[in-house]
Amino acid sequence: MAKKKSTGLAAAVCVLLVLVIAVFILVKKDTIITNLKETNFFGRVFGKTPEFVENHESKKDKNDVIEDEEITIKVETVEKPEPVAQPKPKDDKKEQKTEAKPENKETKPQPKPEEKKETKKDAGKKEEPKKTTTTVTYSDVQLCFIEIDADGSLNRKIVKRSVPKNDSPLTNAINLLLAGPDTSKAGEKNCVSLIPPGSKLLSAKVSNGVAYLSFNEAFEMNPDGVEGSIGQLMQIVYTATSYSTVNSVQFLIEGQKKTFLGSEGQRIDAPLSRSSF
């Protein structure tokens, strides 16, 4: 009995193993077939690989499938050269007509214009640049100076000068008076001026017959005392009133009206005329 049981158990185990192997083969069928194909098992054993049919359809071997390869074809485009315009055939007849015939005559060089040579006479006769002449109008001015007589006495003397005209005749006349007499002239040889040296006219204006003349401080400092102060005022008044528009002179020092001139007490707070001397 023991032997029968062991024999039956062994048979059951064998059957179970066969079932397990069968189930495994069914489950791993595809994998097993693929491995057999890859290893070429049937070709090695039987000499030829059998074809397997799955799902009643013919199945191609994966190795028989040709994969599409990408083929890149480079097409080089060659630019055709632009057609060159061929020159038209020249008409020989026209060329013969239009063709210039060579001249046999040699062209003579034209003579250059002769340059005039300067002679010594011409050198002396060169044209001088034209000078523009401007006409200057002169006018007479009357200047009052002091003349010294033979006995030493001082007298008033009116001298005339011809000077170019300008827009400020009174200012011009007073400035000429301040410059002193011109001893090179015959009429002014014995003349002197009692106006202090360094005196300058600062401004001049005429209004209603009165000439407002402003001098610098040097006009006050007369070294000849009272006679010198009276003489300098007289010279200015007679020179200024020689113009028809001036009747009297108002003296100003640095633009300011003063009562007395210097330290000698000559009154200059009111206009002075020729009748004041």
Short mmCIF file of C-alpha atoms in Angstrom, two decimals, residues 30-257:
data_model
loop_
_atom_site.label_atom_id
_atom_site.label_comp_id
_atom_site.label_asym_id
_atom_site.label_seq_id
_atom_site.Cartn_x
_atom_site.Cartn_y
_atom_site.Cartn_z
CA ASP A 30 5.25 35.20 -27.50
CA THR A 31 8.41 35.81 -25.52
CA ILE A 32 9.63 32.27 -26.04
CA ILE A 33 8.95 32.39 -29.79
CA THR A 34 10.70 35.74 -30.11
CA ASN A 35 13.76 34.49 -28.22
CA LEU A 36 13.84 31.37 -30.36
CA LYS A 37 13.74 33.47 -33.50
CA GLU A 38 16.40 35.84 -32.32
CA THR A 39 18.72 33.02 -31.35
CA ASN A 40 17.84 31.13 -34.57
CA PHE A 41 17.19 28.05 -32.42
CA PHE A 42 15.20 26.16 -35.08
CA GLY A 43 17.74 26.90 -37.75
CA ARG A 44 20.48 25.47 -35.66
CA VAL A 45 18.45 22.33 -34.72
CA PHE A 46 16.35 21.69 -37.82
CA GLY A 47 18.27 23.68 -40.40
CA LYS A 48 15.30 25.93 -41.32
CA THR A 49 13.32 28.37 -39.28
CA PRO A 50 9.61 27.39 -39.20
CA GLU A 51 6.97 29.99 -39.90
CA PHE A 52 4.51 30.73 -37.10
CA VAL A 53 0.92 31.66 -37.70
CA GLU A 54 -0.80 33.84 -35.13
CA ASN A 55 -4.47 34.65 -35.09
CA HIS A 56 -4.84 32.86 -38.47
CA GLU A 57 -2.90 35.67 -40.18
CA SER A 58 0.52 35.47 -41.72
CA LYS A 59 3.04 37.33 -39.66
CA LYS A 60 6.16 38.66 -41.23
CA ASP A 61 9.40 38.35 -39.50
CA LYS A 62 10.45 41.62 -37.94
CA ASN A 63 13.85 41.20 -39.52
CA ASP A 64 12.16 41.10 -42.96
CA VAL A 65 10.65 44.62 -42.46
CA ILE A 66 12.75 47.29 -44.15
CA GLU A 67 12.62 50.53 -42.25
CA ASP A 68 12.34 53.68 -44.36
CA GLU A 69 15.62 55.46 -44.39
CA GLU A 70 15.66 59.21 -44.75
CA ILE A 71 17.61 60.10 -47.87
CA THR A 72 18.59 63.72 -48.26
CA ILE A 73 19.16 64.74 -51.84
CA LYS A 74 20.93 68.05 -52.29
CA VAL A 75 19.87 69.82 -55.40
CA GLU A 76 22.24 72.56 -56.43
CA THR A 77 20.62 75.19 -58.56
CA VAL A 78 22.99 76.61 -61.08
CA GLU A 79 22.11 80.16 -62.04
CA LYS A 80 22.02 80.55 -65.72
CA PRO A 81 24.07 83.48 -66.91
CA GLU A 82 22.01 86.29 -68.30
CA PRO A 83 22.11 86.35 -72.03
CA VAL A 84 24.60 88.92 -73.21
CA ALA A 85 23.20 91.17 -75.82
CA GLN A 86 25.23 90.47 -78.87
CA PRO A 87 26.17 93.51 -80.84
CA LYS A 88 24.22 93.89 -84.00
CA PRO A 89 26.18 93.26 -87.11
CA LYS A 90 27.44 96.53 -88.37
CA ASP A 91 26.53 97.58 -91.77
CA ASP A 92 29.75 97.86 -93.65
CA LYS A 93 28.21 100.28 -96.07
CA LYS A 94 27.16 102.68 -93.34
CA GLU A 95 30.55 102.39 -91.68
CA GLN A 96 32.23 103.29 -94.87
CA LYS A 97 30.09 106.39 -95.15
CA THR A 98 30.41 107.53 -91.55
CA GLU A 99 34.05 106.61 -91.13
CA ALA A 100 36.15 109.73 -90.99
CA LYS A 101 38.87 109.86 -93.50
CA PRO A 102 42.31 110.59 -92.11
CA GLU A 103 43.54 113.97 -93.08
CA ASN A 104 46.86 114.12 -94.72
CA LYS A 105 47.41 117.72 -93.75
CA GLU A 106 49.29 118.24 -90.52
CA THR A 107 47.64 120.60 -88.08
CA LYS A 108 49.91 123.49 -87.39
CA PRO A 109 50.05 124.72 -83.80
CA GLN A 110 48.47 128.09 -83.48
CA PRO A 111 50.87 130.79 -82.37
CA LYS A 112 50.43 132.00 -78.82
CA PRO A 113 49.54 135.63 -78.38
CA GLU A 114 52.68 137.60 -77.97
CA GLU A 115 53.22 138.97 -74.53
CA LYS A 116 54.09 142.57 -74.51
CA LYS A 117 57.46 143.09 -73.00
CA GLU A 118 57.78 145.93 -70.62
CA THR A 119 60.21 148.52 -71.72
CA LYS A 120 61.90 151.01 -69.50
CA LYS A 121 59.54 153.65 -70.78
CA ASP A 122 56.50 151.52 -69.93
CA ALA A 123 57.88 150.81 -66.47
CA GLY A 124 57.90 154.48 -65.73
CA LYS A 125 54.38 154.83 -67.10
CA LYS A 126 52.70 152.26 -64.85
CA GLU A 127 49.18 153.09 -63.93
CA GLU A 128 48.97 154.41 -60.43
CA PRO A 129 46.01 153.40 -58.25
CA LYS A 130 43.19 155.84 -58.57
CA LYS A 131 42.93 158.11 -55.58
CA THR A 132 39.51 158.98 -54.27
CA THR A 133 39.33 162.65 -53.58
CA THR A 134 37.08 163.83 -50.78
CA THR A 135 36.09 167.43 -50.56
CA VAL A 136 36.54 168.99 -47.13
CA THR A 137 34.53 172.01 -46.20
CA TYR A 138 36.21 174.57 -43.99
CA SER A 139 34.73 177.18 -41.70
CA ASP A 140 36.21 180.11 -39.76
CA VAL A 141 36.32 180.08 -35.97
CA GLN A 142 37.10 183.02 -33.70
CA LEU A 143 39.39 182.37 -30.75
CA CYS A 144 40.01 184.88 -27.96
CA PHE A 145 43.62 185.13 -26.70
CA ILE A 146 45.58 187.73 -24.70
CA GLU A 147 48.13 189.91 -26.51
CA ILE A 148 51.08 191.43 -24.68
CA ASP A 149 51.94 194.96 -25.82
CA ALA A 150 55.41 196.48 -25.90
CA ASP A 151 54.77 198.24 -22.61
CA GLY A 152 53.69 194.93 -21.00
CA SER A 153 49.97 195.64 -20.91
CA LEU A 154 47.51 192.78 -21.63
CA ASN A 155 44.86 193.23 -24.28
CA ARG A 156 42.15 190.96 -25.65
CA LYS A 157 42.75 189.77 -29.21
CA ILE A 158 40.37 187.82 -31.44
CA VAL A 159 42.12 185.60 -34.00
CA LYS A 160 40.53 183.67 -36.85
CA ARG A 161 41.34 180.15 -37.94
CA SER A 162 40.05 178.13 -40.86
CA VAL A 163 39.20 174.60 -39.66
CA PRO A 164 37.25 171.66 -41.14
CA LYS A 165 33.55 171.71 -40.38
CA ASN A 166 32.16 169.20 -37.88
CA ASP A 167 28.97 168.46 -36.04
CA SER A 168 30.11 170.15 -32.78
CA PRO A 169 31.59 173.54 -33.74
CA LEU A 170 31.37 175.03 -30.21
CA THR A 171 33.18 172.04 -28.63
CA ASN A 172 35.82 172.19 -31.37
CA ALA A 173 36.40 175.92 -30.83
CA ILE A 174 36.77 175.61 -27.03
CA ASN A 175 39.24 172.71 -27.41
CA LEU A 176 41.32 174.78 -29.86
CA LEU A 177 41.29 177.64 -27.32
CA LEU A 178 42.46 175.32 -24.52
CA ALA A 179 45.34 174.13 -26.74
CA GLY A 180 46.74 177.72 -26.79
CA PRO A 181 47.88 180.04 -29.56
CA ASP A 182 49.76 178.79 -32.63
CA THR A 183 52.91 180.97 -32.57
CA SER A 184 53.90 179.75 -36.06
CA LYS A 185 51.11 181.96 -37.43
CA ALA A 186 51.87 185.66 -37.87
CA GLY A 187 48.62 186.78 -36.24
CA GLU A 188 49.27 184.74 -33.06
CA LYS A 189 52.99 185.40 -32.45
CA ASN A 190 52.54 187.73 -29.49
CA CYS A 191 49.47 185.96 -28.06
CA VAL A 192 49.23 184.02 -24.79
CA SER A 193 46.46 182.20 -22.92
CA LEU A 194 45.57 182.74 -19.25
CA ILE A 195 43.64 179.47 -19.01
CA PRO A 196 45.39 177.17 -16.47
CA PRO A 197 47.38 174.33 -18.04
CA GLY A 198 45.69 170.92 -17.78
CA SER A 199 42.21 172.38 -18.17
CA LYS A 200 39.82 170.11 -20.07
CA LEU A 201 36.30 170.57 -21.42
CA LEU A 202 34.10 167.74 -20.12
CA SER A 203 30.80 168.63 -21.79
CA ALA A 204 29.10 171.41 -23.75
CA LYS A 205 25.40 172.11 -24.25
CA VAL A 206 23.47 175.12 -25.56
CA SER A 207 19.95 175.86 -24.33
CA ASN A 208 17.98 179.09 -24.83
CA GLY A 209 21.09 181.05 -25.81
CA VAL A 210 23.08 179.84 -22.77
CA ALA A 211 26.12 177.59 -23.28
CA TYR A 212 26.59 175.21 -20.34
CA LEU A 213 30.29 174.39 -20.29
CA SER A 214 31.67 171.89 -17.74
CA PHE A 215 35.41 171.86 -16.99
CA ASN A 216 37.62 169.71 -14.78
CA GLU A 217 39.06 170.90 -11.44
CA ALA A 218 42.30 172.11 -13.06
CA PHE A 219 40.27 175.00 -14.56
CA GLU A 220 39.97 176.49 -11.06
CA MET A 221 43.72 176.63 -10.28
CA ASN A 222 44.96 179.81 -11.97
CA PRO A 223 48.58 180.70 -11.07
CA ASP A 224 48.18 184.36 -12.24
CA GLY A 225 45.83 185.46 -9.45
CA VAL A 226 42.79 187.68 -9.97
CA GLU A 227 43.85 189.01 -13.38
CA GLY A 228 44.46 185.48 -14.55
CA SER A 229 41.00 184.27 -13.39
CA ILE A 230 39.24 187.21 -15.08
CA GLY A 231 41.26 186.69 -18.24
CA GLN A 232 40.47 182.97 -18.53
CA LEU A 233 36.71 183.58 -18.07
CA MET A 234 36.81 186.37 -20.66
CA GLN A 235 38.58 184.13 -23.20
CA ILE A 236 35.90 181.42 -22.86
CA VAL A 237 32.97 183.87 -23.03
CA TYR A 238 34.22 185.76 -26.14
CA THR A 239 35.04 182.54 -27.97
CA ALA A 240 31.66 180.92 -27.18
CA THR A 241 29.57 184.03 -27.96
CA SER A 242 31.15 184.31 -31.42
CA TYR A 243 28.37 181.89 -32.44
CA SER A 244 24.98 183.44 -33.06
CA THR A 245 23.19 180.79 -30.96
CA VAL A 246 25.15 181.66 -27.80
CA ASN A 247 24.56 184.83 -25.75
CA SER A 248 26.15 183.86 -22.42
CA VAL A 249 28.11 181.09 -20.67
CA GLN A 250 27.26 179.19 -17.49
CA PHE A 251 30.49 177.74 -16.05
CA LEU A 252 30.36 174.34 -14.33
CA ILE A 253 33.11 172.46 -12.49
CA GLU A 254 32.85 168.67 -12.86
CA GLY A 255 29.22 169.16 -13.93
CA GLN A 256 28.34 171.13 -10.78
CA LYS A 257 27.43 174.81 -10.49
#
